[in-house]
mmCIF file of C-alpha atoms and ligand atoms in Angstrom:
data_model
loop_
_atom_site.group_PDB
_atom_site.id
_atom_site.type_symbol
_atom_site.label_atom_id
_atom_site.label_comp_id
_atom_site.label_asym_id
_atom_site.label_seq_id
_atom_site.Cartn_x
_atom_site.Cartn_y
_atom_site.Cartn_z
ATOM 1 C CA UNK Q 1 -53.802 -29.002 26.294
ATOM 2 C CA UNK Q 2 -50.185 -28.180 24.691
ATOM 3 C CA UNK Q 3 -48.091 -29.051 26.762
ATOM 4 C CA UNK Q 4 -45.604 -26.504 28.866
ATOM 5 C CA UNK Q 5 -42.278 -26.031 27.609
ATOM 6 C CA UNK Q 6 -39.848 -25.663 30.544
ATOM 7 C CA UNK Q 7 -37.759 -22.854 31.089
ATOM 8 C CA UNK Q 8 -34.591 -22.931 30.184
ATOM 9 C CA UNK Q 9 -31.432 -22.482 32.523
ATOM 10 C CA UNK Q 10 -29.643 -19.042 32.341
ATOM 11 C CA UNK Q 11 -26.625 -21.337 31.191
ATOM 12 C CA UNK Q 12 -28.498 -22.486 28.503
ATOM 13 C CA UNK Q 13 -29.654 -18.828 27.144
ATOM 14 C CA UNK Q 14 -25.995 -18.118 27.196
ATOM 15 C CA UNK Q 15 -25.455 -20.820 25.180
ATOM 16 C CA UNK Q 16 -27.998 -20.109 22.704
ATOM 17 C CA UNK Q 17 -26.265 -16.517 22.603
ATOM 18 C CA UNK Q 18 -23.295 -17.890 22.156
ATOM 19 C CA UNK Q 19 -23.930 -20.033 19.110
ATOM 20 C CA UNK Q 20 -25.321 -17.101 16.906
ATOM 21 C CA UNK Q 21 -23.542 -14.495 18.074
ATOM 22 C CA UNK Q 22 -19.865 -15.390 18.973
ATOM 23 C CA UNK Q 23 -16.541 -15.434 17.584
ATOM 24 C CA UNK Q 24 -16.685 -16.514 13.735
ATOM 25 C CA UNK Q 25 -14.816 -19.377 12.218
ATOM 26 C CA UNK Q 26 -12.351 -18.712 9.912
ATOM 27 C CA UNK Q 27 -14.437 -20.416 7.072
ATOM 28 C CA UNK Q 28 -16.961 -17.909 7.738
ATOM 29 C CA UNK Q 29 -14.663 -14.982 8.056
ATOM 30 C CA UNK Q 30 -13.145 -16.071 4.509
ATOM 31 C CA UNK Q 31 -16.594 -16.235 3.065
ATOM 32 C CA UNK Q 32 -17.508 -12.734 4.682
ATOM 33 C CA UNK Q 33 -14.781 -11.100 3.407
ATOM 34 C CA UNK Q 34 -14.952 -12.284 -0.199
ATOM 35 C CA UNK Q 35 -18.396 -10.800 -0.379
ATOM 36 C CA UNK Q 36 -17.240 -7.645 0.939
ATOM 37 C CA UNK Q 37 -14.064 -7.594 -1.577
ATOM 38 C CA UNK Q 38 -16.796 -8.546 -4.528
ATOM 39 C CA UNK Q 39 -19.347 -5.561 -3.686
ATOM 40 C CA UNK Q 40 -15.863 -3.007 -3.657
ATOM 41 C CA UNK Q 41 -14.287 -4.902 -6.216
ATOM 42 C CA UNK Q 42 -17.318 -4.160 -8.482
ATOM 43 C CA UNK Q 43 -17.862 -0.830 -8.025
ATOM 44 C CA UNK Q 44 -14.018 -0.139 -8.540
ATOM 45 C CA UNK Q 45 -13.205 -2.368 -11.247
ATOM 46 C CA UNK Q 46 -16.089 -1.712 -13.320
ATOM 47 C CA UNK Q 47 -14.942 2.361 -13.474
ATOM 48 C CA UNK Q 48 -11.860 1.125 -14.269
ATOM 49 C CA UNK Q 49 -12.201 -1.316 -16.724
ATOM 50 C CA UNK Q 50 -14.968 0.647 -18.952
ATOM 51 C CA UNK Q 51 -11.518 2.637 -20.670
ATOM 52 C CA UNK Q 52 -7.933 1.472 -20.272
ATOM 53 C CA UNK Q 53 -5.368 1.457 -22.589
ATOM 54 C CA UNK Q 54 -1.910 -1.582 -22.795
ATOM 55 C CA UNK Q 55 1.078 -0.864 -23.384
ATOM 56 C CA UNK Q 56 3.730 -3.874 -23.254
ATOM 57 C CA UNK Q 57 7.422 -2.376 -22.122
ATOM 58 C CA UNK Q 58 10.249 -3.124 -24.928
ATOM 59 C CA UNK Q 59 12.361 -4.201 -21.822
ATOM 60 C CA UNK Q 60 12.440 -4.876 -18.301
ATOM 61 C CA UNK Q 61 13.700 -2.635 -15.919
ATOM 62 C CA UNK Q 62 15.537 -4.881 -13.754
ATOM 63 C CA UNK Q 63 18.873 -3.942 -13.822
ATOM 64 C CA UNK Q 64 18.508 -3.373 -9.504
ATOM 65 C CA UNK Q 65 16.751 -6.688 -8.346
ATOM 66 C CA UNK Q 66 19.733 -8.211 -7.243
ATOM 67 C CA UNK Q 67 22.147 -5.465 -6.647
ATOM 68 C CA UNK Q 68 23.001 -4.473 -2.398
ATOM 69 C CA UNK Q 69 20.692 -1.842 -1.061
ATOM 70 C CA UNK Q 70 22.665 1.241 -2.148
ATOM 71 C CA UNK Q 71 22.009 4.627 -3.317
ATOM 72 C CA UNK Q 72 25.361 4.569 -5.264
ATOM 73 C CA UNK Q 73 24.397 1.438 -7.309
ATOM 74 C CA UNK Q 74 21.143 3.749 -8.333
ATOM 75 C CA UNK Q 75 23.338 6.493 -9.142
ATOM 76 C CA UNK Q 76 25.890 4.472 -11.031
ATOM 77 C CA UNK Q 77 22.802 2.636 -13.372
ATOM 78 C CA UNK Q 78 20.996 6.370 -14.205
ATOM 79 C CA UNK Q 79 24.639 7.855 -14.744
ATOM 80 C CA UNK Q 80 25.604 4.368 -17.258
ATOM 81 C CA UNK Q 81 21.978 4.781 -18.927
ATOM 82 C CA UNK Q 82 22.206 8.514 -19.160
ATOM 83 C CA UNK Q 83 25.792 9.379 -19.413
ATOM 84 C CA UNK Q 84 25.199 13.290 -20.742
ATOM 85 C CA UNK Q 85 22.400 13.742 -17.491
ATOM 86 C CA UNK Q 86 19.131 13.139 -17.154
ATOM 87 C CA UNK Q 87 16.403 16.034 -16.129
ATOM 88 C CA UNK Q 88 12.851 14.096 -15.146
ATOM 89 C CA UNK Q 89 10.705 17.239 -16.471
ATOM 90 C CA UNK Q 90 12.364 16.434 -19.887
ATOM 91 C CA UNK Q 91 11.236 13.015 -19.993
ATOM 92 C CA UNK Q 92 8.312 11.800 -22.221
ATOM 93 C CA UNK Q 93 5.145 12.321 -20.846
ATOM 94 C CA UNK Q 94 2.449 8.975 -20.672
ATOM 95 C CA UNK Q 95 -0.867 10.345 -20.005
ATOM 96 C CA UNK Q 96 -3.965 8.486 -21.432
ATOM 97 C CA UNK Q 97 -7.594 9.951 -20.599
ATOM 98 C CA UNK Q 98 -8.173 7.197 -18.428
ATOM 99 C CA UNK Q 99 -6.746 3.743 -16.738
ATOM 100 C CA UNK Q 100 -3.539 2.080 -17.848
ATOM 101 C CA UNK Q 101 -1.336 -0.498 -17.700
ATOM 102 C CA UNK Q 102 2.255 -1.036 -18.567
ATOM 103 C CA UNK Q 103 3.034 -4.423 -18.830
ATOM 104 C CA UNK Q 104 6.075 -6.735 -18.287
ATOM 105 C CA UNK Q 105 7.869 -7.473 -21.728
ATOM 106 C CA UNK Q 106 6.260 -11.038 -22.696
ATOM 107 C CA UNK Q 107 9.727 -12.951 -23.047
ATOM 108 C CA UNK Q 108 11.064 -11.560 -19.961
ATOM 109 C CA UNK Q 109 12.173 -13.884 -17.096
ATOM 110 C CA UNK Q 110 11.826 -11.535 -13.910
ATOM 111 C CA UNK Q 111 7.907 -11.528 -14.966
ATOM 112 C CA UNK Q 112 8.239 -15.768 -14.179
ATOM 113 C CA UNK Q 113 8.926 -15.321 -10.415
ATOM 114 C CA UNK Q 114 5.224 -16.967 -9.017
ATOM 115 C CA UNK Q 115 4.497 -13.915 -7.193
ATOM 116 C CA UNK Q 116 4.666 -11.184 -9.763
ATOM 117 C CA UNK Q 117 2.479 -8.793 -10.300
ATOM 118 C CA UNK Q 118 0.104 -8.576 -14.220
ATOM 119 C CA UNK Q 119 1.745 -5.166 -14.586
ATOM 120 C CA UNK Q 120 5.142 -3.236 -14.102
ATOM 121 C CA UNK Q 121 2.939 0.262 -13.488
ATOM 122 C CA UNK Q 122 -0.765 1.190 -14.030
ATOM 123 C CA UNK Q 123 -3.136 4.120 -12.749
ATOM 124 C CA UNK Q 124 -6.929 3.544 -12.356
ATOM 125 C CA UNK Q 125 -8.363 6.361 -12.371
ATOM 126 C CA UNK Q 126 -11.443 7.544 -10.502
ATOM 127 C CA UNK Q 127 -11.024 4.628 -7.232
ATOM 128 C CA UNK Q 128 -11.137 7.148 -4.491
ATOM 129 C CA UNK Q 129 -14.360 9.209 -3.938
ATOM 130 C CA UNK Q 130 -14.553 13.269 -3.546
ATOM 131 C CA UNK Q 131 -15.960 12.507 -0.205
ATOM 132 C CA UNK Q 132 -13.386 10.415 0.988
ATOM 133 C CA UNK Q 133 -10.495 12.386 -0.476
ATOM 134 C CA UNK Q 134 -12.254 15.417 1.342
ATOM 135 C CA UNK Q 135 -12.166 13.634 4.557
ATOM 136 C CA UNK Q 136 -8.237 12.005 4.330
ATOM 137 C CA UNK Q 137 -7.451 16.248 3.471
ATOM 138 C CA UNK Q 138 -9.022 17.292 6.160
ATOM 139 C CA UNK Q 139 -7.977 14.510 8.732
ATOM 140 C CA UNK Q 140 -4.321 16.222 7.406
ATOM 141 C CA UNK Q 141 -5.052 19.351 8.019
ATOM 142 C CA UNK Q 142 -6.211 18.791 11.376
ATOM 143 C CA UNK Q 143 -2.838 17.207 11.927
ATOM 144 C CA UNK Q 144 -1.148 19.994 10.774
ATOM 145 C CA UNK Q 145 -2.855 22.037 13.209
ATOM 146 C CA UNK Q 146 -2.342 20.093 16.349
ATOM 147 C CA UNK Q 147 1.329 19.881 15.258
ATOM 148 C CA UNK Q 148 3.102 16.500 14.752
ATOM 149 C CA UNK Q 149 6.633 15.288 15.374
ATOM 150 C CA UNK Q 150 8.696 13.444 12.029
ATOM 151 C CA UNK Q 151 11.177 10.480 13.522
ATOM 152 C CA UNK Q 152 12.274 10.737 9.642
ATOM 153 C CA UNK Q 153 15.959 8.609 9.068
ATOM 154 C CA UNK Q 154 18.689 10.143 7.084
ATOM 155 C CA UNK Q 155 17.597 7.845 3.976
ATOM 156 C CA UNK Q 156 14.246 9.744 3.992
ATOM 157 C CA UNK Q 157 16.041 13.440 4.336
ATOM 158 C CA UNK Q 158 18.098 12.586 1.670
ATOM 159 C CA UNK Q 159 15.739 12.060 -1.182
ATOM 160 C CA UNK Q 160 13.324 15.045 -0.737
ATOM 161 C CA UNK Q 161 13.117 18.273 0.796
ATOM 162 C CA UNK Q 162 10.161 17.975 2.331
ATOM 163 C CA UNK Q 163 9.637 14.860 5.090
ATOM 164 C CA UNK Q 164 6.492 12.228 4.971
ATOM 165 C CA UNK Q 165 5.178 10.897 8.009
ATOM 166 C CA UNK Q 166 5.286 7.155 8.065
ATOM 167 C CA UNK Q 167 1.895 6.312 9.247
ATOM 168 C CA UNK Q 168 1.449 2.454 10.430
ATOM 169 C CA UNK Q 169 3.126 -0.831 10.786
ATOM 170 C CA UNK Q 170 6.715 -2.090 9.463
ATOM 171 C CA UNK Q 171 9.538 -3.731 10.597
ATOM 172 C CA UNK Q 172 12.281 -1.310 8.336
ATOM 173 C CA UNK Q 173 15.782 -1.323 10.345
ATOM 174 C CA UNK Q 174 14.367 -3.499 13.610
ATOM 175 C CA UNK Q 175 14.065 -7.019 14.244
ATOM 176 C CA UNK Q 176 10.825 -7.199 15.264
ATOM 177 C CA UNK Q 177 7.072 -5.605 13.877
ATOM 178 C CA UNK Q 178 6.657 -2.556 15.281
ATOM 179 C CA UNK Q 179 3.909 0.579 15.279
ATOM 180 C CA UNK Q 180 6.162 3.071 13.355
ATOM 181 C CA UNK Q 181 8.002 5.834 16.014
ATOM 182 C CA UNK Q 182 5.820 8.783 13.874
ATOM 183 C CA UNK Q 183 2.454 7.053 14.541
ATOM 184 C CA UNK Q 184 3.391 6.387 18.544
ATOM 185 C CA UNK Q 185 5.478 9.457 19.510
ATOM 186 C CA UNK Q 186 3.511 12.067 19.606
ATOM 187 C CA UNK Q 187 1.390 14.143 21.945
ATOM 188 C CA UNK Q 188 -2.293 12.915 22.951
ATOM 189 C CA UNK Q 189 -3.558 15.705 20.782
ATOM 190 C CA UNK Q 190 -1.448 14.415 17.781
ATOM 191 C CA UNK Q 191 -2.568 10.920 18.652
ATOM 192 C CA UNK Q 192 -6.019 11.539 18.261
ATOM 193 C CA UNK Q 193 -5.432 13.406 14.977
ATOM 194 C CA UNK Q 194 -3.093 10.422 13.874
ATOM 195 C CA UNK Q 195 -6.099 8.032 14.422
ATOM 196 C CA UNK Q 196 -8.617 10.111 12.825
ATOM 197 C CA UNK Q 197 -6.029 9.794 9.376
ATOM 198 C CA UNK Q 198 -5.658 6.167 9.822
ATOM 199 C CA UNK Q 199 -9.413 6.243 10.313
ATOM 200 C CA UNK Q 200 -9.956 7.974 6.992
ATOM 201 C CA UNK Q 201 -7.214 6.160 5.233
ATOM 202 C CA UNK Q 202 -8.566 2.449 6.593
ATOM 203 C CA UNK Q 203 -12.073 3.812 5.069
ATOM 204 C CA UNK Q 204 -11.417 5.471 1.832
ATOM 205 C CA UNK Q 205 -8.473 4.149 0.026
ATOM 206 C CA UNK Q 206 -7.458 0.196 1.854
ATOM 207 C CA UNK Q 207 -11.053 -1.242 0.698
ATOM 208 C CA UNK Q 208 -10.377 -0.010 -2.851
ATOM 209 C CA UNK Q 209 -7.057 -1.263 -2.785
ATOM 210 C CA UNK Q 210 -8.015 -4.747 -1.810
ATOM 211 C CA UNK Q 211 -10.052 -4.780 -4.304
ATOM 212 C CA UNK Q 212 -7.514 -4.044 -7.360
ATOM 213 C CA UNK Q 213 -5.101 -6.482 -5.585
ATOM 214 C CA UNK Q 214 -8.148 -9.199 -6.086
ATOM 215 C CA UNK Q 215 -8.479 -8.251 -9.678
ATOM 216 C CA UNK Q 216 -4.731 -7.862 -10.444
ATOM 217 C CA UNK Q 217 -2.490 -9.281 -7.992
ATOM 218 C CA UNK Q 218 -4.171 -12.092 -6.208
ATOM 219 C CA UNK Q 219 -1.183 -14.024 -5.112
ATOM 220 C CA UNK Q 220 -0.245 -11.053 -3.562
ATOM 221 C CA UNK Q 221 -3.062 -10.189 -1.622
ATOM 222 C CA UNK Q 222 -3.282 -13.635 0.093
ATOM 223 C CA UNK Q 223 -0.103 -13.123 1.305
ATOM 224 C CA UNK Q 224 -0.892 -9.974 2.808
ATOM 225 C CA UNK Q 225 -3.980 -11.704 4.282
ATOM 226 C CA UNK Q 226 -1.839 -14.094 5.908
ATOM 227 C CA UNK Q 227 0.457 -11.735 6.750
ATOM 228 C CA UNK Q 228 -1.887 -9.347 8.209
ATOM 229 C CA UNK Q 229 -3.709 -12.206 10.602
ATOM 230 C CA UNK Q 230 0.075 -12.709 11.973
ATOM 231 C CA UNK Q 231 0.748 -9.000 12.522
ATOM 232 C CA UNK Q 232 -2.433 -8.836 14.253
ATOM 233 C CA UNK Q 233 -1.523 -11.616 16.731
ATOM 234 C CA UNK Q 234 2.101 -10.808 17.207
ATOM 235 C CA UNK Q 235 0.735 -6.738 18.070
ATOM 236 C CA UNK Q 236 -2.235 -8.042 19.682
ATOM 237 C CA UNK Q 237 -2.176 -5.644 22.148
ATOM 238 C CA UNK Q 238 -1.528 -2.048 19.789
ATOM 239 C CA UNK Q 239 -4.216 -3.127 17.485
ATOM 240 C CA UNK Q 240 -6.568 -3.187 20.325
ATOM 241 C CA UNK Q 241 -6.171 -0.156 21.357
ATOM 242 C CA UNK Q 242 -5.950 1.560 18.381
ATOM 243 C CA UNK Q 243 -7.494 -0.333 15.851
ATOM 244 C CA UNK Q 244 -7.765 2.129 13.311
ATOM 245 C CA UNK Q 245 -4.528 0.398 12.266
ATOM 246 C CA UNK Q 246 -5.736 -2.625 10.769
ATOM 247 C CA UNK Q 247 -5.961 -1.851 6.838
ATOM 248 C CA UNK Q 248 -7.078 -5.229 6.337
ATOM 249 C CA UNK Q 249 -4.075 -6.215 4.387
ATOM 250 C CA UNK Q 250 -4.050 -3.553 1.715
ATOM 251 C CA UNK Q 251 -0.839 -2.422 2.614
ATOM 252 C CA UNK Q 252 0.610 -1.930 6.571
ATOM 253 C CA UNK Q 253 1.908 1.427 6.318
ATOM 254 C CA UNK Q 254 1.600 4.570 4.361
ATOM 255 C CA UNK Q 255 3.624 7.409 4.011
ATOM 256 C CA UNK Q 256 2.034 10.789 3.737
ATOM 257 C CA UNK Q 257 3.270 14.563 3.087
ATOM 258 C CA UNK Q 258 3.139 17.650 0.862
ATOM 259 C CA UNK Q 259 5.383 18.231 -2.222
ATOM 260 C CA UNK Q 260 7.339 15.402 -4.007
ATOM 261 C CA UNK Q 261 10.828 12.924 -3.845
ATOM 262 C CA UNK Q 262 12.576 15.174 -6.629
ATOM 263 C CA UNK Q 263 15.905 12.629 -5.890
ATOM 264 C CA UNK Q 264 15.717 9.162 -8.324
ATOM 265 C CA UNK Q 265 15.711 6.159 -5.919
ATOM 266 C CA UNK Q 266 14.298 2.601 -5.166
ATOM 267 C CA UNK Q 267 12.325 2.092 -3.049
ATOM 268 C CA UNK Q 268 14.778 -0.427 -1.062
ATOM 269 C CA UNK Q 269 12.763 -1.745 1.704
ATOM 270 C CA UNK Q 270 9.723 -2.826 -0.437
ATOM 271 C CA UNK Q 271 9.482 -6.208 -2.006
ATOM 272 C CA UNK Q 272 10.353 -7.240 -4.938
ATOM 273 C CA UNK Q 273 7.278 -8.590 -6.058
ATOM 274 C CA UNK Q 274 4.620 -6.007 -4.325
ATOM 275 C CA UNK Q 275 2.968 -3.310 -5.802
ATOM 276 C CA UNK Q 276 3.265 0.037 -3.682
ATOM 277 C CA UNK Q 277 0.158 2.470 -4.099
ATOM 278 C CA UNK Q 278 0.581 6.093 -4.452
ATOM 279 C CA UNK Q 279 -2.527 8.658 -4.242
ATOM 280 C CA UNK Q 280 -2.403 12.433 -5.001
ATOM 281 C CA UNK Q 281 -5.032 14.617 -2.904
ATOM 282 C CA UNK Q 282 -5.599 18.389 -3.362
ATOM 283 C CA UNK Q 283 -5.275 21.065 -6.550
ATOM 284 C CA UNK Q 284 -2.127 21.233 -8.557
ATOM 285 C CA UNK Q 285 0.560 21.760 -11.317
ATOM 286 C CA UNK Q 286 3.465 19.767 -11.620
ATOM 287 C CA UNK Q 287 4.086 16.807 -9.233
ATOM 288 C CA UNK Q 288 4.024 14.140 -11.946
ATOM 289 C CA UNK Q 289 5.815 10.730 -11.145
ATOM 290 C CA UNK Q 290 8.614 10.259 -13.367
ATOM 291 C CA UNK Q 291 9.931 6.469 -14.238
ATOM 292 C CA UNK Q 292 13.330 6.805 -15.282
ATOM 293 C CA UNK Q 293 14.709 3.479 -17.509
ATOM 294 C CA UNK Q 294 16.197 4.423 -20.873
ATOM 295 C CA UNK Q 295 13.683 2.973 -23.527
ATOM 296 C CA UNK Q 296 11.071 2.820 -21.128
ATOM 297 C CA UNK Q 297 11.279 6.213 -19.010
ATOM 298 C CA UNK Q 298 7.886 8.415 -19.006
ATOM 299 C CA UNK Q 299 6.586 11.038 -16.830
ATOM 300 C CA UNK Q 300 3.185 9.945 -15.595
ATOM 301 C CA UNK Q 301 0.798 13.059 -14.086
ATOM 302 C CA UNK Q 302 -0.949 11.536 -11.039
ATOM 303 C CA UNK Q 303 -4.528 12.946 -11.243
ATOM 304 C CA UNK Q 304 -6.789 13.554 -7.758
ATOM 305 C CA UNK Q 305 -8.823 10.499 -7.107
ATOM 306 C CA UNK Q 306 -6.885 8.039 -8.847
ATOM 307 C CA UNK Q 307 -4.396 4.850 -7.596
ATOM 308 C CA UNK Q 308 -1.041 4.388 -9.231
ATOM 309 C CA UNK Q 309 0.646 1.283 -8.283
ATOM 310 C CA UNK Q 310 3.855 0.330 -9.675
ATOM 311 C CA UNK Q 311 6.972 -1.733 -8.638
ATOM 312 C CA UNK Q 312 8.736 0.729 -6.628
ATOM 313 C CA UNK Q 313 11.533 -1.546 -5.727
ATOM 314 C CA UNK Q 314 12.421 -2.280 -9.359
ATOM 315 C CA UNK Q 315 11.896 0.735 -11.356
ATOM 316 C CA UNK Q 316 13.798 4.050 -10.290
ATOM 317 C CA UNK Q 317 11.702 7.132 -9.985
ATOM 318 C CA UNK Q 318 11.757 10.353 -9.262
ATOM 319 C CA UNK Q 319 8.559 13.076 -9.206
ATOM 320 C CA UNK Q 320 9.342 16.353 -10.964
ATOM 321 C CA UNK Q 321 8.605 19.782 -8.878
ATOM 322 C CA UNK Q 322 4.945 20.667 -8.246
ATOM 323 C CA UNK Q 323 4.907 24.354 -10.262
ATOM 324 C CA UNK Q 324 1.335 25.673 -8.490
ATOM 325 C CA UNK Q 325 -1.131 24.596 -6.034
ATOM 326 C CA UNK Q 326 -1.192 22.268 -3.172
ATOM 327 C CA UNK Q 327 -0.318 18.429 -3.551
ATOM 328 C CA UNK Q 328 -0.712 15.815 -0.831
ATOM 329 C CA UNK Q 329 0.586 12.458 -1.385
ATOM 330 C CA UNK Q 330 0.321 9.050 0.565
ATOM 331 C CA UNK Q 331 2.138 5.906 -0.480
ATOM 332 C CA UNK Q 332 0.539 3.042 0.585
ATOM 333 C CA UNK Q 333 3.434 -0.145 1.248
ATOM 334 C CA UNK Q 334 4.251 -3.322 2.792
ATOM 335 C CA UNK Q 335 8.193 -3.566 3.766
ATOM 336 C CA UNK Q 336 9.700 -6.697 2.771
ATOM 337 C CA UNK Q 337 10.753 -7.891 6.300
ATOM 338 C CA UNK Q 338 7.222 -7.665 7.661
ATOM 339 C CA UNK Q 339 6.025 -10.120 5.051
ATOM 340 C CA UNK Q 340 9.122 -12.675 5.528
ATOM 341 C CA UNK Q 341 8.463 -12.164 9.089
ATOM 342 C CA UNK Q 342 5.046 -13.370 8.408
ATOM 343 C CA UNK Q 343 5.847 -16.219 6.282
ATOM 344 C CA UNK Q 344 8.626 -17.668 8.722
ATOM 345 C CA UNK Q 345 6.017 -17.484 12.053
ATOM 346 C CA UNK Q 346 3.354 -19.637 9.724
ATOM 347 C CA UNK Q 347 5.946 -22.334 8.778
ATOM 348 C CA UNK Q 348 6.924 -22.260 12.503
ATOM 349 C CA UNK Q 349 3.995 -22.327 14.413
ATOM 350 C CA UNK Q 350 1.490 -23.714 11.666
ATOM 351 C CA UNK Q 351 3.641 -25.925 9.420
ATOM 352 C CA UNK Q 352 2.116 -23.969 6.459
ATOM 353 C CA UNK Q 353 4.422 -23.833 3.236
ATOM 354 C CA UNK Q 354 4.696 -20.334 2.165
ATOM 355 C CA UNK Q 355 5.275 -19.906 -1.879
HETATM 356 FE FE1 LIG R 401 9.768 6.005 -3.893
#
């Protein structure tokens, strides 16, 4: 006769439990998410690398990197470049049939820094699925409906006429990360619409984005993984609640609203070495993104579906008028003081040299 196996203390079943099913280790979190960023990364990468064309920029438009945050410096470059005017719609237009990249000049030094990007500007066309654009539209409209308050600054008024909601996490003008004033201010009505965006956003466009930043930016994308564990911990208790925030490191805020920024700026409080991510949603004429830098200035149509990431904090731009039709755009970015936030709390509480 076999003999009878006892039974096992409760304890001992919640042990068990515990083993298979609780909290993962890092290691395995790592190895999770790498298979999750190879199945997207496929499927994206695959559309977009079957047709794309190169083009390597005569000269690098860097002429801002260093210079104070200041509209006037902007103002004073496009004026020196362009001294009888410049008009964006006159600019010449770049539009390929599919992907492209512009790329660095190969003797230029700014393209050294470690954590450059491969490319100055490219569109991949194709990334974000009818379904999904269908659902981020619609997650707007219902916005629209409920009615939503802007906490817009003065900067924002002043280069377009029609306001974005900042949708997110950043840490622009405070000293501290914070869940921006347009995503927490509202009504409980607007809330719930607000989540159901970040909801569509999180789904449809931050997994596809991860994915190109594996492909083409990877230093950047681990620090936004680092940075995004941090922000997680430090706002512990806002992602819990509303955890349609977490866009997994992609980027930690997006900006999103109808029409275009017809005023030539930087993009001051991006850094200098990210890429920010702009998607076009909806039917329309006009609305193309213009990058203005004599020898290398081009207007660049943004097409529904695809990603265009570029250096927004290097390159002025502009987006000429949208002539028909209805054109919703989001720009996906991460502010430079939420990543150096990041990078000091690691070398502080973790000893971990940041590059
Ligand atoms: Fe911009």
């Amino acid at each position: 006769m076999a003999p009878v196996k006892p039974i096992p203390e409760s304890h001992e079943y919640r042990q068990k439990w515990k083993t298979r099913r609780g909290k993962r280790s890092t290691e395995s979190k790592a190895r999770r998410l790498k298979v999750y960023l190879d199945n997207v990364q496929g499927k994206t990468v695959a559309s977009v690398e079957a047709r794309r064309e190169k083009e390597t920029l005569k000269v690098y438009p860097g002429d801002l990197v260093h210079a104070a945050k200041n509209k006037l410096h902007v103002d004073l470059l496009v004026q020196r470049q362009y001294p009888e005017g410049v008009l964006a719609s006159q600019l010449p237009r770049f539009d390929p049939d599919d992907s492209f990249f512009l790329l660095p000049p190969e003797d230029s030094k700014e393209a050294c820094r470690p954590l450059h990007p491969l490319f100055m500007a490219a569109r991949f066309e194709h990334v974000i699925t009818k379904p999904g654009q269908k659902e981020i539209v619609k997650a707007w409209d219902a916005l629209q409906f409920v009615g939503v308050k802007h906490h817009a600054g003065s900067r924002e008024a002043n280069r377009s006429s029609t306001l974005a909601l900042h949708l997110g996490v950043w840490e622009v003008q405070q000293s501290f990360p914070k869940v921006t004033r347009d995503t927490r201010l509202q009504t409980p009505e607007a809330l719930s619409a607000i989540d159901r965006l970040l909801l569509a956003v999180g789904t449809h466009v931050a997994p596809k984005i991860l994915a190109l930043l594996q492909r083409y930016a990877p230093k950047q994308l681990d620090r936004q993984l680092r940075t995004n564990k941090v922000i997680k911990r430090l706002l512990r208790q806002e992602f819990l609640l509303r955890p349609a925030l977490d866009f997994r490191g992609a980027f930690f805020c997006f900006a999103i609203k109808e029409g275009t920024s017809e005023v030539i700026h930087l993009d001051w409080n991006d850094d200098l070495d990210t890429i920010t991510w702009l998607i076009a949603l909806g039917e329309w004429e006009g609305g193309e993104i213009t990058l203005v830098y004599k020898g290398v200035e081009r207007r660049i149509p943004l097409h529904a579906g695809s990603v265009f990431g570029f250096m927004a904090r290097t390159w002025p731009h502009c987006t000429t008028p949208v002539t028909s039709g209805r054109r919703i755009i989001l720009t996906c970015f991460s502010d430079s003081n939420l990543l150096r936030r990041a990078s000091r709390f690691m070398l502080h509480h973790q000893g971990v040299i940041i590059i």
